[in-house]
mmCIF file of C-alpha atoms and ligand atoms in Angstrom:
data_model
loop_
_atom_site.group_PDB
_atom_site.id
_atom_site.type_symbol
_atom_site.label_atom_id
_atom_site.label_comp_id
_atom_site.label_asym_id
_atom_site.label_seq_id
_atom_site.Cartn_x
_atom_site.Cartn_y
_atom_site.Cartn_z
ATOM 1 C CA MET A 172 0.000 0.000 0.000
ATOM 2 C CA PRO A 173 1.456 3.373 -0.952
ATOM 3 C CA SER A 174 1.494 5.651 2.032
ATOM 4 C CA SER A 175 -0.302 8.952 1.498
ATOM 5 C CA SER A 176 1.970 10.850 3.891
ATOM 6 C CA THR A 177 4.990 10.496 1.583
ATOM 7 C CA ASP A 178 3.082 11.301 -1.596
ATOM 8 C CA ASP A 179 5.141 13.526 -3.803
ATOM 9 C CA SER A 180 4.886 14.244 -7.473
ATOM 10 C CA PRO A 181 7.017 11.400 -8.966
ATOM 11 C CA ARG A 182 5.287 8.911 -6.723
ATOM 12 C CA SER A 183 1.896 10.049 -7.912
ATOM 13 C CA ASP A 184 2.941 9.820 -11.548
ATOM 14 C CA ARG A 185 4.149 6.334 -11.016
ATOM 15 C CA ASP A 186 0.978 5.342 -9.213
ATOM 16 C CA SER A 187 -1.305 6.803 -11.806
ATOM 17 C CA ALA A 188 0.674 5.224 -14.656
ATOM 18 C CA PHE A 189 0.552 1.889 -12.870
ATOM 19 C CA THR A 190 -3.168 2.271 -12.283
ATOM 20 C CA ALA A 191 -3.868 3.151 -15.893
ATOM 21 C CA THR A 192 -1.470 0.730 -17.579
ATOM 22 C CA ALA A 193 -0.899 -2.309 -15.359
ATOM 23 C CA LEU A 194 -3.980 -2.814 -13.221
ATOM 24 C CA PRO A 195 -6.399 -3.182 -16.164
ATOM 25 C CA HIS A 196 -4.636 -6.470 -16.944
ATOM 26 C CA LEU A 197 -5.458 -8.002 -13.591
ATOM 27 C CA SER A 198 -8.040 -10.430 -14.983
ATOM 28 C CA THR A 199 -5.777 -11.469 -17.828
ATOM 29 C CA ILE A 200 -2.896 -12.102 -15.440
ATOM 30 C CA ALA A 201 -5.235 -14.016 -13.137
ATOM 31 C CA ARG A 202 -6.010 -16.332 -16.060
ATOM 32 C CA VAL A 203 -2.312 -16.736 -16.803
ATOM 33 C CA ALA A 204 -1.758 -17.544 -13.131
ATOM 34 C CA THR A 205 -4.601 -20.042 -13.089
ATOM 35 C CA ALA A 206 -3.122 -21.776 -16.101
ATOM 36 C CA LEU A 207 0.232 -21.976 -14.326
ATOM 37 C CA THR A 208 -0.859 -23.100 -10.880
ATOM 38 C CA GLY A 209 -4.140 -24.891 -11.501
ATOM 39 C CA ASP A 210 -5.151 -24.014 -7.957
ATOM 40 C CA ALA A 211 -7.349 -21.132 -6.751
ATOM 41 C CA ALA A 212 -5.431 -20.240 -3.601
ATOM 42 C CA ASP A 213 -2.067 -20.437 -5.361
ATOM 43 C CA THR A 214 -3.454 -18.314 -8.178
ATOM 44 C CA GLU A 215 -4.305 -15.515 -5.807
ATOM 45 C CA ASP A 216 -0.891 -15.617 -4.172
ATOM 46 C CA LEU A 217 0.770 -15.579 -7.548
ATOM 47 C CA VAL A 218 -1.297 -12.675 -8.891
ATOM 48 C CA GLN A 219 -0.630 -10.661 -5.783
ATOM 49 C CA GLU A 220 3.093 -11.293 -5.922
ATOM 50 C CA THR A 221 3.182 -10.520 -9.650
ATOM 51 C CA PHE A 222 1.584 -7.118 -9.197
ATOM 52 C CA LEU A 223 3.745 -6.319 -6.184
ATOM 53 C CA ARG A 224 6.845 -6.991 -8.212
ATOM 54 C CA ALA A 225 5.508 -5.091 -11.193
ATOM 55 C CA TYR A 226 4.886 -2.140 -8.944
ATOM 56 C CA ARG A 227 8.316 -2.257 -7.366
ATOM 57 C CA HIS A 228 9.984 -2.547 -10.747
ATOM 58 C CA TRP A 229 7.718 -0.171 -12.573
ATOM 59 C CA HIS A 230 10.704 1.957 -13.582
ATOM 60 C CA THR A 231 11.875 -0.921 -15.811
ATOM 61 C CA PHE A 232 8.675 -0.920 -17.834
ATOM 62 C CA GLN A 233 9.101 0.788 -21.209
ATOM 63 C CA PRO A 234 6.182 3.215 -21.630
ATOM 64 C CA GLY A 235 4.254 2.380 -24.765
ATOM 65 C CA SER A 236 5.357 -1.265 -24.847
ATOM 66 C CA ASP A 237 3.010 -4.174 -24.232
ATOM 67 C CA CYS A 238 2.252 -4.097 -20.525
ATOM 68 C CA LYS A 239 0.201 -7.284 -20.620
ATOM 69 C CA SER A 240 3.192 -9.267 -21.928
ATOM 70 C CA TRP A 241 5.493 -7.595 -19.440
ATOM 71 C CA LEU A 242 3.206 -8.617 -16.573
ATOM 72 C CA ALA A 243 2.797 -12.137 -17.929
ATOM 73 C CA THR A 244 6.575 -12.510 -18.004
ATOM 74 C CA ILE A 245 6.830 -11.393 -14.382
ATOM 75 C CA CYS A 246 4.058 -13.816 -13.522
ATOM 76 C CA ARG A 247 5.870 -16.752 -15.147
ATOM 77 C CA HIS A 248 9.183 -15.896 -13.491
ATOM 78 C CA THR A 249 7.508 -15.482 -10.125
ATOM 79 C CA PHE A 250 5.771 -18.804 -10.497
ATOM 80 C CA ALA A 251 9.015 -20.559 -11.403
ATOM 81 C CA GLU A 252 10.730 -18.997 -8.426
ATOM 82 C CA LEU A 253 7.975 -19.863 -5.965
ATOM 83 C CA ARG A 254 7.949 -23.397 -7.245
ATOM 84 C CA ARG A 255 11.688 -23.753 -6.813
ATOM 85 C CA ARG A 256 11.382 -22.472 -3.280
ATOM 86 C CA GLU A 257 8.528 -24.868 -2.599
ATOM 87 C CA ASN A 258 10.447 -27.836 -3.971
ATOM 88 C CA ARG A 259 13.307 -26.979 -1.720
ATOM 89 C CA SER A 260 11.157 -26.948 1.379
ATOM 90 C CA VAL A 261 9.423 -30.137 0.285
ATOM 91 C CA ALA A 262 12.841 -31.733 -0.167
ATOM 92 C CA VAL A 263 13.946 -30.735 3.318
ATOM 93 C CA ASP A 264 10.720 -32.020 4.800
ATOM 94 C CA ASP A 265 11.193 -35.232 2.869
ATOM 95 C CA GLN A 266 14.631 -35.701 4.379
ATOM 96 C CA GLU A 267 13.231 -35.251 7.861
ATOM 97 C CA LEU A 268 10.541 -37.805 7.137
ATOM 98 C CA GLU A 269 13.243 -40.274 6.148
ATOM 99 C CA SER A 270 14.871 -39.707 9.519
ATOM 100 C CA LEU A 271 11.570 -40.438 11.231
ATOM 101 C CA ALA A 272 11.242 -43.558 9.089
ATOM 102 C CA ALA A 273 14.621 -44.763 10.351
ATOM 103 C CA ALA A 274 13.321 -44.525 13.916
ATOM 104 C CA ARG A 275 10.223 -46.468 12.894
ATOM 105 C CA VAL A 276 12.325 -49.228 11.365
ATOM 106 C CA HIS A 277 14.152 -49.440 14.671
ATOM 107 C CA SER A 278 10.903 -49.692 16.617
ATOM 108 C CA THR A 279 9.706 -52.475 14.336
ATOM 109 C CA ALA A 280 13.028 -54.239 14.692
ATOM 110 C CA ARG A 281 12.717 -54.061 18.453
ATOM 111 C CA ALA A 282 9.152 -55.323 18.391
ATOM 112 C CA LYS A 283 10.318 -58.270 16.291
ATOM 113 C CA GLY A 284 13.270 -58.967 18.516
ATOM 114 C CA VAL A 285 15.906 -58.165 15.896
ATOM 115 C CA ASP A 286 17.035 -54.722 17.003
ATOM 116 C CA ASP A 287 20.479 -56.131 17.667
ATOM 117 C CA MET A 288 20.674 -57.639 14.188
ATOM 118 C CA PHE A 289 23.708 -55.600 13.181
ATOM 119 C CA ALA A 290 25.686 -56.926 16.105
ATOM 120 C CA ARG A 291 24.269 -60.413 15.907
ATOM 121 C CA LEU A 292 24.329 -61.240 12.218
ATOM 122 C CA ASP A 293 26.824 -61.003 9.414
ATOM 123 C CA LEU A 294 24.691 -58.911 7.118
ATOM 124 C CA GLY A 295 27.430 -58.190 4.581
ATOM 125 C CA PRO A 296 26.056 -60.400 1.807
ATOM 126 C CA ALA A 297 22.487 -59.252 2.469
ATOM 127 C CA ILE A 298 23.586 -55.605 2.418
ATOM 128 C CA ALA A 299 25.437 -56.089 -0.844
ATOM 129 C CA LYS A 300 22.409 -57.763 -2.373
ATOM 130 C CA ALA A 301 20.047 -55.053 -1.133
ATOM 131 C CA ILE A 302 22.278 -52.276 -2.445
ATOM 132 C CA ARG A 303 22.531 -53.930 -5.857
ATOM 133 C CA ALA A 304 18.755 -54.163 -5.937
ATOM 134 C CA LEU A 305 18.330 -50.388 -5.461
ATOM 135 C CA GLU A 306 17.478 -48.137 -8.383
ATOM 136 C CA PRO A 307 20.715 -46.782 -9.856
ATOM 137 C CA HIS A 308 20.075 -43.243 -8.533
ATOM 138 C CA TYR A 309 19.879 -44.504 -4.992
ATOM 139 C CA ARG A 310 22.493 -47.197 -5.361
ATOM 140 C CA ASP A 311 25.218 -44.868 -6.630
ATOM 141 C CA VAL A 312 24.755 -42.352 -3.846
ATOM 142 C CA VAL A 313 24.667 -44.886 -1.028
ATOM 143 C CA LEU A 314 27.720 -46.653 -2.422
ATOM 144 C CA LEU A 315 29.697 -43.439 -2.669
ATOM 145 C CA VAL A 316 28.705 -42.006 0.710
ATOM 146 C CA ASP A 317 28.077 -44.952 3.006
ATOM 147 C CA VAL A 318 30.315 -47.584 1.512
ATOM 148 C CA ASP A 319 33.175 -45.500 0.158
ATOM 149 C CA GLY A 320 32.963 -42.591 2.584
ATOM 150 C CA PHE A 321 32.764 -39.620 0.206
ATOM 151 C CA SER A 322 31.200 -36.400 1.505
ATOM 152 C CA TYR A 323 27.846 -35.113 0.230
ATOM 153 C CA GLU A 324 29.703 -32.336 -1.569
ATOM 154 C CA GLU A 325 32.130 -34.666 -3.296
ATOM 155 C CA VAL A 326 29.278 -36.830 -4.526
ATOM 156 C CA ALA A 327 27.282 -33.797 -5.616
ATOM 157 C CA SER A 328 30.103 -32.499 -7.746
ATOM 158 C CA SER A 329 31.057 -35.829 -9.252
ATOM 159 C CA LEU A 330 27.477 -36.730 -10.168
ATOM 160 C CA GLU A 331 26.677 -33.103 -11.058
ATOM 161 C CA ILE A 332 23.576 -33.001 -8.867
ATOM 162 C CA PRO A 333 22.709 -30.592 -6.034
ATOM 163 C CA VAL A 334 23.781 -31.488 -2.494
ATOM 164 C CA GLY A 335 20.105 -31.536 -1.480
ATOM 165 C CA THR A 336 19.490 -34.225 -4.079
ATOM 166 C CA VAL A 337 22.393 -36.270 -2.750
ATOM 167 C CA ARG A 338 20.871 -36.115 0.719
ATOM 168 C CA SER A 339 17.359 -36.964 -0.427
ATOM 169 C CA ARG A 340 18.573 -39.945 -2.413
ATOM 170 C CA LEU A 341 20.910 -41.071 0.323
ATOM 171 C CA TYR A 342 18.286 -41.001 3.060
ATOM 172 C CA ARG A 343 15.751 -42.698 0.833
ATOM 173 C CA ALA A 344 18.309 -45.356 -0.055
ATOM 174 C CA ARG A 345 19.105 -45.934 3.610
ATOM 175 C CA ARG A 346 15.442 -46.424 4.341
ATOM 176 C CA HIS A 347 15.073 -48.985 1.543
ATOM 177 C CA LEU A 348 18.144 -50.796 2.820
ATOM 178 C CA GLN A 349 16.981 -50.805 6.426
ATOM 179 C CA GLU A 350 13.617 -52.167 5.410
ATOM 180 C CA ALA A 351 15.232 -54.823 3.214
ATOM 181 C CA LEU A 352 17.560 -55.888 6.031
ATOM 182 C CA LEU A 353 14.738 -55.965 8.517
ATOM 183 C CA ASP A 354 12.765 -58.219 6.167
ATOM 184 C CA PHE A 355 15.858 -60.333 5.692
ATOM 185 C CA ALA A 356 16.389 -60.760 9.429
ATOM 186 C CA ILE A 357 12.738 -61.602 9.978
ATOM 187 C CA ASP A 358 12.477 -63.955 6.984
ATOM 188 C CA ALA A 359 15.661 -65.714 7.958
ATOM 189 C CA GLY A 360 13.940 -66.688 11.157
ATOM 190 C CA TYR A 361 15.789 -64.496 13.592
ATOM 191 C CA ALA A 362 12.665 -62.667 14.595
ATOM 192 C CA SER A 363 11.072 -63.832 17.745
ATOM 193 C CA PRO A 364 10.065 -61.441 20.478
ATOM 194 C CA SER A 365 10.280 -64.210 23.057
ATOM 195 C CA TYR A 366 13.622 -65.507 21.884
ATOM 196 C CA THR A 367 16.469 -64.186 23.957
ATOM 197 C CA LEU A 368 19.876 -64.463 22.490
ATOM 198 C CA PRO A 369 22.402 -66.359 24.537
ATOM 199 C CA PRO A 370 25.198 -63.954 25.482
ATOM 200 C CA ASN A 371 28.494 -64.139 23.635
ATOM 201 C CA HIS A 372 27.053 -65.690 20.518
ATOM 202 C CA PRO A 373 27.148 -62.763 18.127
ATOM 203 C CA GLY A 374 27.341 -64.768 14.936
ATOM 204 C CA GLU A 375 24.903 -67.428 15.919
ATOM 205 C CA ARG A 376 22.463 -68.491 13.254
ATOM 206 C CA ARG A 377 19.222 -69.985 14.281
ATOM 207 C CA ASN A 378 16.299 -70.839 12.076
ATOM 208 C CA ALA A 379 12.799 -70.831 13.405
ATOM 209 C CA MET B 201 12.033 -37.132 30.342
ATOM 210 C CA PRO B 202 11.825 -34.660 27.449
ATOM 211 C CA ASP B 203 8.453 -34.225 25.801
ATOM 212 C CA ARG B 204 7.278 -35.855 22.602
ATOM 213 C CA ALA B 205 7.532 -32.730 20.496
ATOM 214 C CA GLU B 206 11.176 -32.408 21.404
ATOM 215 C CA CYS B 207 11.774 -36.087 20.640
ATOM 216 C CA GLU B 208 10.222 -35.674 17.228
ATOM 217 C CA ALA B 209 12.330 -32.602 16.471
ATOM 218 C CA VAL B 210 15.427 -34.555 17.445
ATOM 219 C CA VAL B 211 14.557 -37.672 15.477
ATOM 220 C CA ARG B 212 13.812 -35.570 12.379
ATOM 221 C CA GLN B 213 17.501 -34.655 12.410
ATOM 222 C CA LEU B 214 18.731 -38.206 12.875
ATOM 223 C CA TRP B 215 20.557 -38.645 9.571
ATOM 224 C CA PRO B 216 21.915 -35.092 9.307
ATOM 225 C CA PHE B 217 23.172 -35.335 12.905
ATOM 226 C CA ILE B 218 24.852 -38.682 12.364
ATOM 227 C CA ASP B 219 26.406 -37.402 9.145
ATOM 228 C CA GLY B 220 27.669 -34.334 10.989
ATOM 229 C CA VAL B 221 25.899 -31.765 8.826
ATOM 230 C CA VAL B 222 23.748 -30.011 11.438
ATOM 231 C CA SER B 223 24.592 -26.578 12.812
ATOM 232 C CA GLU B 224 26.524 -26.274 16.060
ATOM 233 C CA THR B 225 23.395 -25.086 17.885
ATOM 234 C CA GLN B 226 21.389 -28.035 16.616
ATOM 235 C CA ARG B 227 24.207 -30.395 17.480
ATOM 236 C CA GLU B 228 24.336 -29.237 21.098
ATOM 237 C CA PHE B 229 20.569 -29.429 21.416
ATOM 238 C CA ILE B 230 20.524 -32.995 20.077
ATOM 239 C CA VAL B 231 23.462 -34.133 22.197
ATOM 240 C CA ASP B 232 21.750 -32.771 25.327
ATOM 241 C CA HIS B 233 18.519 -34.487 24.404
ATOM 242 C CA LEU B 234 20.131 -37.843 23.692
ATOM 243 C CA GLU B 235 21.847 -37.792 27.070
ATOM 244 C CA GLN B 236 18.482 -37.548 28.780
ATOM 245 C CA CYS B 237 16.306 -39.590 26.443
ATOM 246 C CA GLU B 238 16.975 -43.296 26.142
ATOM 247 C CA PRO B 239 14.323 -44.005 23.473
ATOM 248 C CA CYS B 240 15.798 -41.408 21.115
ATOM 249 C CA ASN B 241 19.295 -42.485 21.965
ATOM 250 C CA SER B 242 18.459 -46.064 21.013
ATOM 251 C CA HIS B 243 17.128 -44.920 17.611
ATOM 252 C CA PHE B 244 20.397 -43.143 16.953
ATOM 253 C CA ASP B 245 22.425 -46.155 18.077
ATOM 254 C CA PHE B 246 20.470 -48.423 15.780
ATOM 255 C CA ALA B 247 21.047 -46.055 12.848
ATOM 256 C CA ARG B 248 24.779 -45.898 13.602
ATOM 257 C CA ALA B 249 25.005 -49.677 13.799
ATOM 258 C CA PHE B 250 23.256 -49.852 10.442
ATOM 259 C CA LEU B 251 25.698 -47.435 8.820
ATOM 260 C CA GLU B 252 28.635 -49.293 10.276
ATOM 261 C CA ALA B 253 27.316 -52.547 8.823
ATOM 262 C CA VAL B 254 26.877 -50.916 5.411
ATOM 263 C CA HIS B 255 30.411 -49.574 5.519
ATOM 264 C CA GLU B 256 31.733 -52.984 6.515
ATOM 265 C CA ALA B 257 30.022 -54.527 3.495
ATOM 266 C CA ARG B 258 32.639 -52.740 1.397
ATOM 267 C CA PRO B 259 34.610 -55.894 0.454
ATOM 268 C CA HIS B 260 31.483 -57.132 -1.316
ATOM 269 C CA PHE B 261 31.767 -54.296 -3.814
ATOM 270 C CA HIS B 262 35.229 -54.775 -5.249
ATOM 271 C CA VAL B 263 35.288 -54.057 -8.938
ATOM 272 C CA GLY B 264 35.297 -57.138 -11.101
ATOM 273 C CA GLN B 265 38.611 -58.502 -12.246
ATOM 274 C CA GLY B 266 37.487 -57.891 -15.821
ATOM 275 C CA LEU B 267 37.121 -54.166 -15.354
ATOM 276 C CA ASN B 268 40.365 -53.957 -13.503
ATOM 277 C CA GLU B 269 42.176 -55.649 -16.381
ATOM 278 C CA ARG B 270 40.515 -53.468 -18.950
ATOM 279 C CA VAL B 271 41.590 -50.310 -17.193
ATOM 280 C CA MET B 272 45.111 -51.552 -16.752
ATOM 281 C CA ALA B 273 45.277 -52.532 -20.404
ATOM 282 C CA ALA B 274 44.054 -49.118 -21.471
ATOM 283 C CA LEU B 275 46.609 -47.469 -19.224
ATOM 284 C CA ALA B 276 49.329 -49.672 -20.601
ATOM 285 C CA GLY B 277 48.287 -48.663 -24.099
ATOM 286 C CA ALA B 278 48.796 -45.066 -23.054
ATOM 287 C CA GLY B 279 52.328 -45.765 -21.936
ATOM 288 C CA TYR B 280 51.629 -46.624 -18.314
ATOM 289 C CA ARG B 281 53.935 -49.146 -16.727
ATOM 290 C CA ALA B 282 52.916 -50.721 -13.419
HETATM 291 ZN ZN1 ZN C 648 13.669 -38.140 22.922
#
């Protein structure tokens, strides 16, 4: 909202030009925004942001040129930017959900009596098999980070993907692996809530 | 015993914490929490044991002899002498 107390002549010119030239395209831009977002609430946000930016950058508008196209361009750029921002926050949230999933796998493992499976069993062959079964995107990242010990950044630059993508894939891969190993331990007959492992028998195999 | 909301906030950072990519403030907060909260601590221990097992599976991923020979042959062709 322009403040009336600071109204001076240039400000008024700008406001009246904006009112006469930009605002009449509001409905058109709303249709552009609807086409982009496909969602009523998002459309309103996008239209609002588009006109705010247009107003702030009004000095870059060439008088006499096509204002509708100029606004539509701002609208598209704004949409792309908002979407990028949204994807980023979704990605971060996704990573946190993978962390929660890891805790859930642990709870299941405990309920099934296999929460000490990493100490108790030689899971090497099962881990290798589970990693090979991953989709290549996941497999490569988990091999490089968890097996070979590269940093997120090193993997990001060698695979030419963003660090956030490395993390998302890595955490997802870990979840798949944990679930596969849990299934393996249960299927192999180690699961038994009532079964208590004799002490000092870490490699003991016992089938149900 | 810390409350559930705090536990959830801590567990959400499980992988980043274990990988050492959280901020110093977050790290201290999580360390404090884990000292007082056995359930969370056990989740983190389980995750660490998992990662250790994955790392120890490394010998299962040696490149095939075939690839090794191919690379060496190519290097030799380029003038490399072992
Ligand atoms: Zn806790």
